[in-house]
PDB file of C-alpha atoms and ligand atoms in Angstrom:
ATOM      1  CA  UNK A   1      -0.030   0.002  -0.008  1.00  0.00           C
ATOM      2  CA  UNK A   2       1.212   3.544  -0.788  1.00  0.00           C
ATOM      3  CA  UNK A   3       2.466   5.484   2.252  1.00  0.00           C
ATOM      4  CA  UNK A   4       0.235   8.246   3.567  1.00  0.00           C
ATOM      5  CA  UNK A   5       1.710  11.603   2.535  1.00  0.00           C
ATOM      6  CA  UNK A   6       0.884  15.271   3.065  1.00  0.00           C
ATOM      7  CA  UNK A   7       1.141  16.988  -0.259  1.00  0.00           C
ATOM      8  CA  UNK A   8      -0.106  20.071  -2.066  1.00  0.00           C
ATOM      9  CA  UNK A   9      -1.706  19.817  -5.526  1.00  0.00           C
ATOM     10  CA  UNK A  10      -2.796  22.304  -8.154  1.00  0.00           C
ATOM     11  CA  UNK A  11      -6.507  22.547  -8.969  1.00  0.00           C
ATOM     12  CA  UNK A  12      -7.090  21.851 -12.640  1.00  0.00           C
ATOM     13  CA  UNK A  13     -10.886  21.892 -12.648  1.00  0.00           C
ATOM     14  CA  UNK A  14     -13.400  23.291 -10.216  1.00  0.00           C
ATOM     15  CA  UNK A  15     -17.071  23.450 -11.294  1.00  0.00           C
ATOM     16  CA  UNK A  16     -20.591  23.007  -9.935  1.00  0.00           C
ATOM     17  CA  UNK A  17     -22.392  19.750 -10.737  1.00  0.00           C
ATOM     18  CA  UNK A  18     -26.147  19.809 -10.579  1.00  0.00           C
ATOM     19  CA  UNK A  19     -27.997  21.638  -7.841  1.00  0.00           C
ATOM     20  CA  UNK A  20     -25.862  20.684  -4.822  1.00  0.00           C
ATOM     21  CA  UNK A  21     -22.515  19.267  -5.823  1.00  0.00           C
ATOM     22  CA  UNK A  22     -19.104  20.503  -6.847  1.00  0.00           C
ATOM     23  CA  UNK A  23     -16.332  18.796  -8.849  1.00  0.00           C
ATOM     24  CA  UNK A  24     -12.700  19.311  -7.928  1.00  0.00           C
ATOM     25  CA  UNK A  25      -9.899  17.805 -10.051  1.00  0.00           C
ATOM     26  CA  UNK A  26      -6.276  17.989  -8.977  1.00  0.00           C
ATOM     27  CA  UNK A  27      -2.967  17.510 -10.725  1.00  0.00           C
ATOM     28  CA  UNK A  28      -1.479  14.827  -8.384  1.00  0.00           C
ATOM     29  CA  UNK A  29      -0.303  11.973 -10.609  1.00  0.00           C
ATOM     30  CA  UNK A  30       1.536   9.918  -8.017  1.00  0.00           C
ATOM     31  CA  UNK A  31      -1.302  10.136  -5.483  1.00  0.00           C
ATOM     32  CA  UNK A  32      -3.889   9.409  -8.158  1.00  0.00           C
ATOM     33  CA  UNK A  33      -2.005   6.283  -9.336  1.00  0.00           C
ATOM     34  CA  UNK A  34      -1.643   5.081  -5.736  1.00  0.00           C
ATOM     35  CA  UNK A  35      -5.306   5.621  -4.733  1.00  0.00           C
ATOM     36  CA  UNK A  36      -7.778   2.757  -4.506  1.00  0.00           C
ATOM     37  CA  UNK A  37     -11.566   2.824  -4.754  1.00  0.00           C
ATOM     38  CA  UNK A  38     -13.137   3.395  -1.280  1.00  0.00           C
ATOM     39  CA  UNK A  39     -10.143   5.193   0.105  1.00  0.00           C
ATOM     40  CA  UNK A  40     -10.236   8.915   1.016  1.00  0.00           C
ATOM     41  CA  UNK A  41      -8.117  12.005   1.490  1.00  0.00           C
ATOM     42  CA  UNK A  42      -8.198  14.411   4.369  1.00  0.00           C
ATOM     43  CA  UNK A  43      -8.428  17.835   2.721  1.00  0.00           C
ATOM     44  CA  UNK A  44      -7.354  21.175   4.247  1.00  0.00           C
ATOM     45  CA  UNK A  45     -10.380  23.336   3.337  1.00  0.00           C
ATOM     46  CA  UNK A  46      -8.911  26.808   2.622  1.00  0.00           C
ATOM     47  CA  UNK A  47     -10.191  29.029  -0.170  1.00  0.00           C
ATOM     48  CA  UNK A  48      -7.793  31.117  -2.288  1.00  0.00           C
ATOM     49  CA  UNK A  49      -7.728  33.823   0.493  1.00  0.00           C
ATOM     50  CA  UNK A  50      -6.728  31.213   3.119  1.00  0.00           C
ATOM     51  CA  UNK A  51     -10.144  31.164   4.815  1.00  0.00           C
ATOM     52  CA  UNK A  52     -11.552  27.883   6.134  1.00  0.00           C
ATOM     53  CA  UNK A  53     -11.856  25.671   9.215  1.00  0.00           C
ATOM     54  CA  UNK A  54      -8.874  24.409  11.225  1.00  0.00           C
ATOM     55  CA  UNK A  55      -9.663  20.716  10.920  1.00  0.00           C
ATOM     56  CA  UNK A  56      -9.328  18.871   7.641  1.00  0.00           C
ATOM     57  CA  UNK A  57     -12.416  17.260   6.073  1.00  0.00           C
ATOM     58  CA  UNK A  58     -12.526  13.638   4.816  1.00  0.00           C
ATOM     59  CA  UNK A  59     -13.435  13.247   1.123  1.00  0.00           C
ATOM     60  CA  UNK A  60     -13.795  10.057  -0.880  1.00  0.00           C
ATOM     61  CA  UNK A  61     -11.682   9.498  -3.921  1.00  0.00           C
ATOM     62  CA  UNK A  62     -14.107   9.990  -6.854  1.00  0.00           C
ATOM     63  CA  UNK A  63     -11.632   9.738  -9.762  1.00  0.00           C
ATOM     64  CA  UNK A  64      -8.183   8.179  -9.692  1.00  0.00           C
ATOM     65  CA  UNK A  65      -5.756   5.941 -11.511  1.00  0.00           C
ATOM     66  CA  UNK A  66      -2.512   6.025 -13.535  1.00  0.00           C
ATOM     67  CA  UNK A  67      -2.434   9.000 -15.856  1.00  0.00           C
ATOM     68  CA  UNK A  68      -5.646  10.478 -14.441  1.00  0.00           C
ATOM     69  CA  UNK A  69      -6.370  13.563 -12.438  1.00  0.00           C
ATOM     70  CA  UNK A  70      -7.316  12.972  -8.842  1.00  0.00           C
ATOM     71  CA  UNK A  71     -10.972  13.927  -8.355  1.00  0.00           C
ATOM     72  CA  UNK A  72     -13.426  14.683  -5.577  1.00  0.00           C
ATOM     73  CA  UNK A  73     -17.161  15.301  -5.742  1.00  0.00           C
ATOM     74  CA  UNK A  74     -18.388  17.461  -2.903  1.00  0.00           C
ATOM     75  CA  UNK A  75     -21.780  18.107  -1.489  1.00  0.00           C
ATOM     76  CA  UNK A  76     -21.445  21.695  -0.260  1.00  0.00           C
ATOM     77  CA  UNK A  77     -22.755  21.563   3.322  1.00  0.00           C
ATOM     78  CA  UNK A  78     -20.768  23.864   5.592  1.00  0.00           C
ATOM     79  CA  UNK A  79     -17.615  25.996   5.942  1.00  0.00           C
ATOM     80  CA  UNK A  80     -15.179  23.334   4.854  1.00  0.00           C
ATOM     81  CA  UNK A  81     -16.903  22.207   1.656  1.00  0.00           C
ATOM     82  CA  UNK A  82     -17.778  25.852   0.812  1.00  0.00           C
ATOM     83  CA  UNK A  83     -14.063  26.741   0.985  1.00  0.00           C
ATOM     84  CA  UNK A  84     -13.212  23.795  -1.220  1.00  0.00           C
ATOM     85  CA  UNK A  85     -15.868  24.790  -3.769  1.00  0.00           C
ATOM     86  CA  UNK A  86     -14.477  28.331  -3.797  1.00  0.00           C
ATOM     87  CA  UNK A  87     -11.052  27.131  -5.016  1.00  0.00           C
ATOM     88  CA  UNK A  88     -10.217  28.240  -8.548  1.00  0.00           C
ATOM     89  CA  UNK A  89      -8.142  26.639 -11.290  1.00  0.00           C
ATOM     90  CA  UNK A  90      -4.457  27.202 -10.591  1.00  0.00           C
ATOM     91  CA  UNK A  91      -4.865  27.445  -6.789  1.00  0.00           C
ATOM     92  CA  UNK A  92      -3.321  24.834  -4.544  1.00  0.00           C
ATOM     93  CA  UNK A  93      -4.778  22.533  -1.998  1.00  0.00           C
ATOM     94  CA  UNK A  94      -3.179  20.542   0.858  1.00  0.00           C
ATOM     95  CA  UNK A  95      -4.202  16.908   1.061  1.00  0.00           C
ATOM     96  CA  UNK A  96      -3.337  14.005   3.322  1.00  0.00           C
ATOM     97  CA  UNK A  97      -3.639  10.443   2.072  1.00  0.00           C
ATOM     98  CA  UNK A  98      -4.546   8.119   0.530  1.00  0.00           C
ATOM     99  CA  UNK A  99      -6.234   6.910   3.742  1.00  0.00           C
ATOM    100  CA  UNK A 100      -8.274   3.961   4.894  1.00  0.00           C
ATOM    101  CA  UNK A 101      -9.228   0.514   3.655  1.00  0.00           C
ATOM    102  CA  UNK A 102     -10.892   0.471   0.193  1.00  0.00           C
ATOM    103  CA  UNK A 103     -13.302  -1.939  -1.474  1.00  0.00           C
ATOM    104  CA  UNK A 104     -12.204  -5.449  -2.378  1.00  0.00           C
ATOM    105  CA  UNK A 105     -13.012  -7.256  -5.643  1.00  0.00           C
ATOM    106  CA  UNK A 106     -12.505 -11.044  -5.349  1.00  0.00           C
ATOM    107  CA  UNK A 107     -11.096 -13.122  -8.196  1.00  0.00           C
ATOM    108  CA  UNK A 108     -13.871 -15.117  -9.918  1.00  0.00           C
ATOM    109  CA  UNK A 109     -16.583 -12.495  -9.439  1.00  0.00           C
ATOM    110  CA  UNK A 110     -18.415 -11.911 -12.719  1.00  0.00           C
ATOM    111  CA  UNK A 111     -21.123  -9.444 -11.649  1.00  0.00           C
ATOM    112  CA  UNK A 112     -21.619  -6.964  -8.793  1.00  0.00           C
ATOM    113  CA  UNK A 113     -24.571  -4.797  -7.786  1.00  0.00           C
ATOM    114  CA  UNK A 114     -24.266  -1.326  -6.238  1.00  0.00           C
ATOM    115  CA  UNK A 115     -26.989   0.522  -4.323  1.00  0.00           C
ATOM    116  CA  UNK A 116     -26.158   4.150  -3.758  1.00  0.00           C
ATOM    117  CA  UNK A 117     -27.708   7.456  -2.761  1.00  0.00           C
ATOM    118  CA  UNK A 118     -26.519  11.017  -2.485  1.00  0.00           C
ATOM    119  CA  UNK A 119     -22.833  11.614  -2.114  1.00  0.00           C
ATOM    120  CA  UNK A 120     -22.278   7.855  -1.626  1.00  0.00           C
ATOM    121  CA  UNK A 121     -22.195   8.008  -5.382  1.00  0.00           C
ATOM    122  CA  UNK A 122     -18.733   9.643  -5.268  1.00  0.00           C
ATOM    123  CA  UNK A 123     -17.407   6.889  -2.993  1.00  0.00           C
ATOM    124  CA  UNK A 124     -18.606   4.054  -5.192  1.00  0.00           C
ATOM    125  CA  UNK A 125     -17.908   5.645  -8.634  1.00  0.00           C
ATOM    126  CA  UNK A 126     -14.255   4.445  -8.838  1.00  0.00           C
ATOM    127  CA  UNK A 127     -15.321   0.862  -8.032  1.00  0.00           C
ATOM    128  CA  UNK A 128     -17.430   0.766 -11.236  1.00  0.00           C
ATOM    129  CA  UNK A 129     -14.330   1.503 -13.286  1.00  0.00           C
ATOM    130  CA  UNK A 130     -12.091  -0.887 -11.353  1.00  0.00           C
ATOM    131  CA  UNK A 131     -14.687  -3.651 -11.790  1.00  0.00           C
ATOM    132  CA  UNK A 132     -15.054  -2.929 -15.511  1.00  0.00           C
ATOM    133  CA  UNK A 133     -11.261  -3.102 -15.884  1.00  0.00           C
ATOM    134  CA  UNK A 134     -11.356  -6.605 -14.388  1.00  0.00           C
ATOM    135  CA  UNK A 135     -14.187  -7.729 -16.673  1.00  0.00           C
ATOM    136  CA  UNK A 136     -16.789  -7.627 -13.898  1.00  0.00           C
ATOM    137  CA  UNK A 137     -20.235  -6.411 -14.953  1.00  0.00           C
ATOM    138  CA  UNK A 138     -21.752  -3.633 -12.796  1.00  0.00           C
ATOM    139  CA  UNK A 139     -25.412  -3.143 -12.161  1.00  0.00           C
ATOM    140  CA  UNK A 140     -26.339  -0.076 -10.046  1.00  0.00           C
ATOM    141  CA  UNK A 141     -29.418   1.367  -8.371  1.00  0.00           C
ATOM    142  CA  UNK A 142     -29.010   5.130  -8.072  1.00  0.00           C
ATOM    143  CA  UNK A 143     -31.379   6.829  -5.666  1.00  0.00           C
ATOM    144  CA  UNK A 144     -32.018  10.542  -5.688  1.00  0.00           C
ATOM    145  CA  UNK A 145     -34.615  13.121  -4.670  1.00  0.00           C
ATOM    146  CA  UNK A 146     -35.494  14.009  -8.273  1.00  0.00           C
ATOM    147  CA  UNK A 147     -34.121  13.405 -11.788  1.00  0.00           C
ATOM    148  CA  UNK A 148     -32.168  16.664 -11.728  1.00  0.00           C
ATOM    149  CA  UNK A 149     -30.153  15.309  -8.748  1.00  0.00           C
ATOM    150  CA  UNK A 150     -29.172  12.006 -10.362  1.00  0.00           C
ATOM    151  CA  UNK A 151     -25.524  12.458 -11.659  1.00  0.00           C
ATOM    152  CA  UNK A 152     -25.472   9.092 -13.529  1.00  0.00           C
ATOM    153  CA  UNK A 153     -22.599  10.140 -15.749  1.00  0.00           C
ATOM    154  CA  UNK A 154     -20.597  11.275 -12.708  1.00  0.00           C
ATOM    155  CA  UNK A 155     -21.158   7.796 -11.216  1.00  0.00           C
ATOM    156  CA  UNK A 156     -20.581   5.473 -14.091  1.00  0.00           C
ATOM    157  CA  UNK A 157     -17.712   7.243 -15.923  1.00  0.00           C
ATOM    158  CA  UNK A 158     -16.541   4.930 -18.701  1.00  0.00           C
ATOM    159  CA  UNK A 159     -17.478   1.758 -16.903  1.00  0.00           C
ATOM    160  CA  UNK A 160     -20.563   0.856 -18.932  1.00  0.00           C
ATOM    161  CA  UNK A 161     -22.471   0.166 -15.687  1.00  0.00           C
ATOM    162  CA  UNK A 162     -26.170  -0.667 -16.193  1.00  0.00           C
ATOM    163  CA  UNK A 163     -28.052   1.934 -14.145  1.00  0.00           C
ATOM    164  CA  UNK A 164     -31.562   1.844 -12.682  1.00  0.00           C
ATOM    165  CA  UNK A 165     -32.654   5.231 -11.358  1.00  0.00           C
ATOM    166  CA  UNK A 166     -35.153   5.620  -8.527  1.00  0.00           C
ATOM    167  CA  UNK A 167     -36.542   8.888  -7.175  1.00  0.00           C
ATOM    168  CA  UNK A 168     -38.336  10.269  -4.132  1.00  0.00           C
ATOM    169  CA  UNK A 169     -40.334  12.530  -6.467  1.00  0.00           C
ATOM    170  CA  UNK A 170     -42.235   9.602  -8.071  1.00  0.00           C
ATOM    171  CA  UNK A 171     -42.057   7.149  -5.146  1.00  0.00           C
ATOM    172  CA  UNK A 172     -39.805   4.686  -6.961  1.00  0.00           C
ATOM    173  CA  UNK A 173     -37.114   5.071  -4.280  1.00  0.00           C
ATOM    174  CA  UNK A 174     -39.428   3.805  -1.532  1.00  0.00           C
ATOM    175  CA  UNK A 175     -38.051   0.731   0.258  1.00  0.00           C
ATOM    176  CA  UNK A 176     -40.790  -1.685  -0.919  1.00  0.00           C
ATOM    177  CA  UNK A 177     -40.185  -0.707  -4.565  1.00  0.00           C
ATOM    178  CA  UNK A 178     -36.394  -1.073  -4.302  1.00  0.00           C
ATOM    179  CA  UNK A 179     -36.849  -4.341  -2.431  1.00  0.00           C
ATOM    180  CA  UNK A 180     -38.994  -5.786  -5.255  1.00  0.00           C
ATOM    181  CA  UNK A 181     -36.339  -4.733  -7.774  1.00  0.00           C
ATOM    182  CA  UNK A 182     -33.505  -6.264  -5.760  1.00  0.00           C
ATOM    183  CA  UNK A 183     -35.365  -9.544  -5.112  1.00  0.00           C
ATOM    184  CA  UNK A 184     -35.928  -9.923  -8.876  1.00  0.00           C
ATOM    185  CA  UNK A 185     -32.154  -9.481  -9.470  1.00  0.00           C
ATOM    186  CA  UNK A 186     -31.134 -11.849  -6.639  1.00  0.00           C
ATOM    187  CA  UNK A 187     -33.504 -14.565  -7.875  1.00  0.00           C
ATOM    188  CA  UNK A 188     -32.743 -14.112 -11.590  1.00  0.00           C
ATOM    189  CA  UNK A 189     -30.041 -15.180 -13.993  1.00  0.00           C
ATOM    190  CA  UNK A 190     -28.174 -11.951 -13.318  1.00  0.00           C
ATOM    191  CA  UNK A 191     -27.780 -12.632  -9.590  1.00  0.00           C
ATOM    192  CA  UNK A 192     -24.709 -10.589  -8.380  1.00  0.00           C
ATOM    193  CA  UNK A 193     -21.652 -12.247  -6.796  1.00  0.00           C
ATOM    194  CA  UNK A 194     -21.447  -9.318  -4.296  1.00  0.00           C
ATOM    195  CA  UNK A 195     -23.258  -6.099  -3.341  1.00  0.00           C
ATOM    196  CA  UNK A 196     -21.952  -2.715  -2.318  1.00  0.00           C
ATOM    197  CA  UNK A 197     -23.549   0.399  -0.755  1.00  0.00           C
ATOM    198  CA  UNK A 198     -22.986   3.850   0.650  1.00  0.00           C
ATOM    199  CA  UNK A 199     -25.006   6.971   1.444  1.00  0.00           C
ATOM    200  CA  UNK A 200     -28.383   5.874   2.877  1.00  0.00           C
ATOM    201  CA  UNK A 201     -29.232   4.181   6.146  1.00  0.00           C
ATOM    202  CA  UNK A 202     -32.554   2.777   4.947  1.00  0.00           C
ATOM    203  CA  UNK A 203     -31.017   1.375   1.730  1.00  0.00           C
ATOM    204  CA  UNK A 204     -28.138  -0.081   3.754  1.00  0.00           C
ATOM    205  CA  UNK A 205     -30.578  -1.859   6.102  1.00  0.00           C
ATOM    206  CA  UNK A 206     -32.604  -3.212   3.140  1.00  0.00           C
ATOM    207  CA  UNK A 207     -29.486  -4.425   1.325  1.00  0.00           C
ATOM    208  CA  UNK A 208     -28.072  -5.980   4.505  1.00  0.00           C
ATOM    209  CA  UNK A 209     -31.328  -7.882   5.104  1.00  0.00           C
ATOM    210  CA  UNK A 210     -31.664  -9.157   1.556  1.00  0.00           C
ATOM    211  CA  UNK A 211     -27.996 -10.006   1.123  1.00  0.00           C
ATOM    212  CA  UNK A 212     -28.174 -12.130   4.340  1.00  0.00           C
ATOM    213  CA  UNK A 213     -31.394 -13.827   3.089  1.00  0.00           C
ATOM    214  CA  UNK A 214     -29.878 -14.681  -0.337  1.00  0.00           C
ATOM    215  CA  UNK A 215     -26.345 -15.457   0.963  1.00  0.00           C
ATOM    216  CA  UNK A 216     -24.602 -12.742  -1.087  1.00  0.00           C
ATOM    217  CA  UNK A 217     -21.498 -11.086   0.369  1.00  0.00           C
ATOM    218  CA  UNK A 218     -21.431  -7.276   0.649  1.00  0.00           C
ATOM    219  CA  UNK A 219     -19.403  -4.228   1.593  1.00  0.00           C
ATOM    220  CA  UNK A 220     -20.415  -0.831   2.852  1.00  0.00           C
ATOM    221  CA  UNK A 221     -18.489   2.458   3.044  1.00  0.00           C
ATOM    222  CA  UNK A 222     -19.376   4.308   6.285  1.00  0.00           C
ATOM    223  CA  UNK A 223     -19.139   8.015   7.000  1.00  0.00           C
ATOM    224  CA  UNK A 224     -18.271   9.569  10.334  1.00  0.00           C
ATOM    225  CA  UNK A 225     -17.059  12.988  11.402  1.00  0.00           C
ATOM    226  CA  UNK A 226     -13.292  12.878  11.771  1.00  0.00           C
ATOM    227  CA  UNK A 227     -10.547  14.650  13.692  1.00  0.00           C
ATOM    228  CA  UNK A 228      -7.122  13.402  12.713  1.00  0.00           C
ATOM    229  CA  UNK A 229      -8.098  10.953   9.910  1.00  0.00           C
ATOM    230  CA  UNK A 230      -4.966   8.954  10.892  1.00  0.00           C
ATOM    231  CA  UNK A 231      -6.202   6.588  13.602  1.00  0.00           C
ATOM    232  CA  UNK A 232      -4.911   8.554  16.605  1.00  0.00           C
ATOM    233  CA  UNK A 233      -7.817  10.467  18.102  1.00  0.00           C
ATOM    234  CA  UNK A 234     -10.628   7.883  18.113  1.00  0.00           C
ATOM    235  CA  UNK A 235     -13.284  10.465  17.309  1.00  0.00           C
ATOM    236  CA  UNK A 236     -14.508   8.414  14.325  1.00  0.00           C
ATOM    237  CA  UNK A 237     -15.387   5.141  16.023  1.00  0.00           C
ATOM    238  CA  UNK A 238     -18.425   3.190  14.979  1.00  0.00           C
ATOM    239  CA  UNK A 239     -19.886  -0.006  16.386  1.00  0.00           C
ATOM    240  CA  UNK A 240     -19.026  -2.977  14.175  1.00  0.00           C
ATOM    241  CA  UNK A 241     -20.152  -6.554  14.778  1.00  0.00           C
ATOM    242  CA  UNK A 242     -17.306  -9.108  14.979  1.00  0.00           C
ATOM    243  CA  UNK A 243     -17.751 -12.578  13.403  1.00  0.00           C
ATOM    244  CA  UNK A 244     -18.419 -13.999  16.908  1.00  0.00           C
ATOM    245  CA  UNK A 245     -21.324 -11.601  17.427  1.00  0.00           C
ATOM    246  CA  UNK A 246     -19.614  -9.287  19.835  1.00  0.00           C
ATOM    247  CA  UNK A 247     -19.679  -5.544  19.077  1.00  0.00           C
ATOM    248  CA  UNK A 248     -16.401  -3.641  18.719  1.00  0.00           C
ATOM    249  CA  UNK A 249     -15.687   0.061  18.449  1.00  0.00           C
ATOM    250  CA  UNK A 250     -13.581   0.467  15.266  1.00  0.00           C
ATOM    251  CA  UNK A 251     -12.132   3.595  13.685  1.00  0.00           C
ATOM    252  CA  UNK A 252     -13.810   4.509  10.375  1.00  0.00           C
ATOM    253  CA  UNK A 253     -10.586   6.238   9.266  1.00  0.00           C
ATOM    254  CA  UNK A 254      -8.271   3.267   9.939  1.00  0.00           C
ATOM    255  CA  UNK A 255     -10.206  -0.016  10.000  1.00  0.00           C
ATOM    256  CA  UNK A 256     -12.683   1.472   7.468  1.00  0.00           C
ATOM    257  CA  UNK A 257     -14.247   3.319   5.824  1.00  0.00           C
ATOM    258  CA  UNK A 258     -15.148   0.101   4.008  1.00  0.00           C
ATOM    259  CA  UNK A 259     -16.559  -2.691   6.206  1.00  0.00           C
ATOM    260  CA  UNK A 260     -18.335  -6.007   5.683  1.00  0.00           C
ATOM    261  CA  UNK A 261     -22.014  -5.300   5.018  1.00  0.00           C
ATOM    262  CA  UNK A 262     -23.230  -7.691   7.690  1.00  0.00           C
ATOM    263  CA  UNK A 263     -20.814  -6.305  10.313  1.00  0.00           C
ATOM    264  CA  UNK A 264     -22.066  -2.718  10.086  1.00  0.00           C
ATOM    265  CA  UNK A 265     -24.723  -1.497  12.500  1.00  0.00           C
ATOM    266  CA  UNK A 266     -27.372   1.089  11.654  1.00  0.00           C
ATOM    267  CA  UNK A 267     -26.890   4.703  12.649  1.00  0.00           C
TER     268      UNK A 267
HETATM  269  C1  LIG B 301     -14.651   8.589   4.638  1.00  0.00           C
HETATM  270  C2  LIG B 301     -15.508   9.764   4.257  1.00  0.00           C
HETATM  271  C3  LIG B 301     -15.709  10.064   2.924  1.00  0.00           C
HETATM  272  C4  LIG B 301     -16.518  11.150   2.560  1.00  0.00           C
HETATM  273  N1  LIG B 301     -16.664  11.414   1.240  1.00  0.00           N
HETATM  274  C5  LIG B 301     -17.400  12.479   0.864  1.00  0.00           C
HETATM  275  C6  LIG B 301     -17.534  12.838  -0.482  1.00  0.00           C
HETATM  276  O1  LIG B 301     -16.991  12.117  -1.419  1.00  0.00           O
HETATM  277  N2  LIG B 301     -18.241  13.933  -0.823  1.00  0.00           N
HETATM  278  C7  LIG B 301     -18.879  14.716   0.150  1.00  0.00           C
HETATM  279  O2  LIG B 301     -19.519  15.668  -0.193  1.00  0.00           O
HETATM  280  N3  LIG B 301     -18.751  14.408   1.437  1.00  0.00           N
HETATM  281  C8  LIG B 301     -18.046  13.334   1.876  1.00  0.00           C
HETATM  282  N4  LIG B 301     -17.922  13.033   3.168  1.00  0.00           N
HETATM  283  C9  LIG B 301     -18.583  13.900   4.158  1.00  0.00           C
HETATM  284  C10 LIG B 301     -17.773  15.171   4.325  1.00  0.00           C
HETATM  285  O3  LIG B 301     -16.552  14.876   4.962  1.00  0.00           O
HETATM  286  C11 LIG B 301     -18.525  16.179   5.171  1.00  0.00           C
HETATM  287  O4  LIG B 301     -19.747  16.574   4.465  1.00  0.00           O
HETATM  288  C12 LIG B 301     -17.721  17.433   5.415  1.00  0.00           C
HETATM  289  O5  LIG B 301     -16.731  17.091   6.328  1.00  0.00           O
HETATM  290  C13 LIG B 301     -18.565  18.568   5.925  1.00  0.00           C
HETATM  291  O6  LIG B 301     -17.694  19.637   6.221  1.00  0.00           O
HETATM  292  P1  LIG B 301     -18.200  21.130   6.185  1.00  0.00           P
HETATM  293  O7  LIG B 301     -17.181  21.944   6.944  1.00  0.00           O
HETATM  294  O8  LIG B 301     -18.618  21.558   4.875  1.00  0.00           O
HETATM  295  O9  LIG B 301     -19.554  21.040   7.056  1.00  0.00           O
HETATM  296  P2  LIG B 301     -19.677  21.147   8.627  1.00  0.00           P
HETATM  297  O10 LIG B 301     -19.997  22.582   8.947  1.00  0.00           O
HETATM  298  O11 LIG B 301     -18.544  20.459   9.336  1.00  0.00           O
HETATM  299  O12 LIG B 301     -20.978  20.283   8.771  1.00  0.00           O
HETATM  300  C14 LIG B 301     -22.175  20.557   8.017  1.00  0.00           C
HETATM  301  C15 LIG B 301     -23.113  19.431   8.260  1.00  0.00           C
HETATM  302  O13 LIG B 301     -22.547  18.204   7.768  1.00  0.00           O
HETATM  303  C16 LIG B 301     -22.483  17.195   8.778  1.00  0.00           C
HETATM  304  N5  LIG B 301     -21.199  16.454   8.612  1.00  0.00           N
HETATM  305  C17 LIG B 301     -19.971  16.981   8.890  1.00  0.00           C
HETATM  306  N6  LIG B 301     -19.007  15.998   8.660  1.00  0.00           N
HETATM  307  C18 LIG B 301     -19.694  14.888   8.272  1.00  0.00           C
HETATM  308  C19 LIG B 301     -19.240  13.615   7.926  1.00  0.00           C
HETATM  309  N7  LIG B 301     -17.972  13.190   7.962  1.00  0.00           N
HETATM  310  N8  LIG B 301     -20.177  12.723   7.506  1.00  0.00           N
HETATM  311  C20 LIG B 301     -21.468  13.074   7.458  1.00  0.00           C
HETATM  312  N9  LIG B 301     -21.954  14.284   7.801  1.00  0.00           N
HETATM  313  C21 LIG B 301     -21.063  15.177   8.190  1.00  0.00           C
HETATM  314  C22 LIG B 301     -22.518  17.961  10.053  1.00  0.00           C
HETATM  315  O14 LIG B 301     -23.088  17.207  11.118  1.00  0.00           O
HETATM  316  C23 LIG B 301     -23.413  19.137   9.702  1.00  0.00           C
HETATM  317  O15 LIG B 301     -24.769  18.743   9.790  1.00  0.00           O
HETATM  318  C24 LIG B 301     -17.141  11.956   3.575  1.00  0.00           C
HETATM  319  C25 LIG B 301     -16.961  11.619   4.884  1.00  0.00           C
HETATM  320  C26 LIG B 301     -16.168  10.530   5.249  1.00  0.00           C
HETATM  321  C27 LIG B 301     -15.995  10.216   6.684  1.00  0.00           C
HETATM  322  S1  LIG B 302     -10.373  10.518  12.868  1.00  0.00           S
HETATM  323 FE1  LIG B 302      -8.909  10.318  14.421  1.00  0.00          FE
HETATM  324  S2  LIG B 302      -8.945   8.179  14.826  1.00  0.00           S
HETATM  325 FE2  LIG B 302     -10.258   8.385  13.128  1.00  0.00          FE
END
């Protein structure tokens, strides 16, 4: 695994995406090549005038790979993400990483299914491309408030993932509707070898329940507010179920953010 480094990188693209999101691409070839889907960077959120919060903010790797710019997709929520979105092309950003344990793709898998909502889309986007590169077909359920929030192209990139979109605005994102869709997949010829999720508690609980029922392995990327991002402050612990049934407090930044789907507990 690549060592964690603190580096500065030049912004090469900074633009709004849809109604709530912002795209940030950095010139950081070594870090981009070393990054793995599911890992994250801890970003120092200072705008061009140096304004922003003291603590870094964790951000999933949205785009990475040899010869590619390192990309993040931000939901602008507060001071930190607003400072990041205010960065202009040519300005520099301090980043720490790559951090955490990413997603795992097992040899022999032919097909995976991803269920994602909101900014979880950024976290799982690079997995679609990694899977495609290994010849693994990707089917994805993208959940959003309304069609204008979907960002399917930002999710799938060049992966050729087959996307089913569901929305709050027409009721198709309701749990019973998504459950019927997933059951049809799990019982059909296109049953996935593994499932992945991020970004929604209710979709996580649904997927966890169905994956257990159908005996399909799964992984989830968890989010938690962070202090150091390096495993030292323990401010990011979440309760995770061990194989023997006991509950452990594990650090999302160090043991995660990706955990076994059945080990994660609802928040
Ligand atoms: C491993 C990891 C990967 C992440 N990847 C992304 C990503 O790809 N894109 C993205 O937009 N966001 C991502 N997040 C969430 C992002 O870190 C927070 O939204 C960000 O720190 C908010 O900072 P802020 O200063 O803008 O808002 P603040 O003013 O700090 O907070 C604004 C609101 O956001 C909530 N919030 C703050 N931090 C988090 C957090 N870590 N998780 C959930 N809610 C939070 C606060 O409770 C508050 O309600 C990720 C978080 C983790 C832990
Ligand atoms: S953020 Fe400090 S231990 Fe995870």
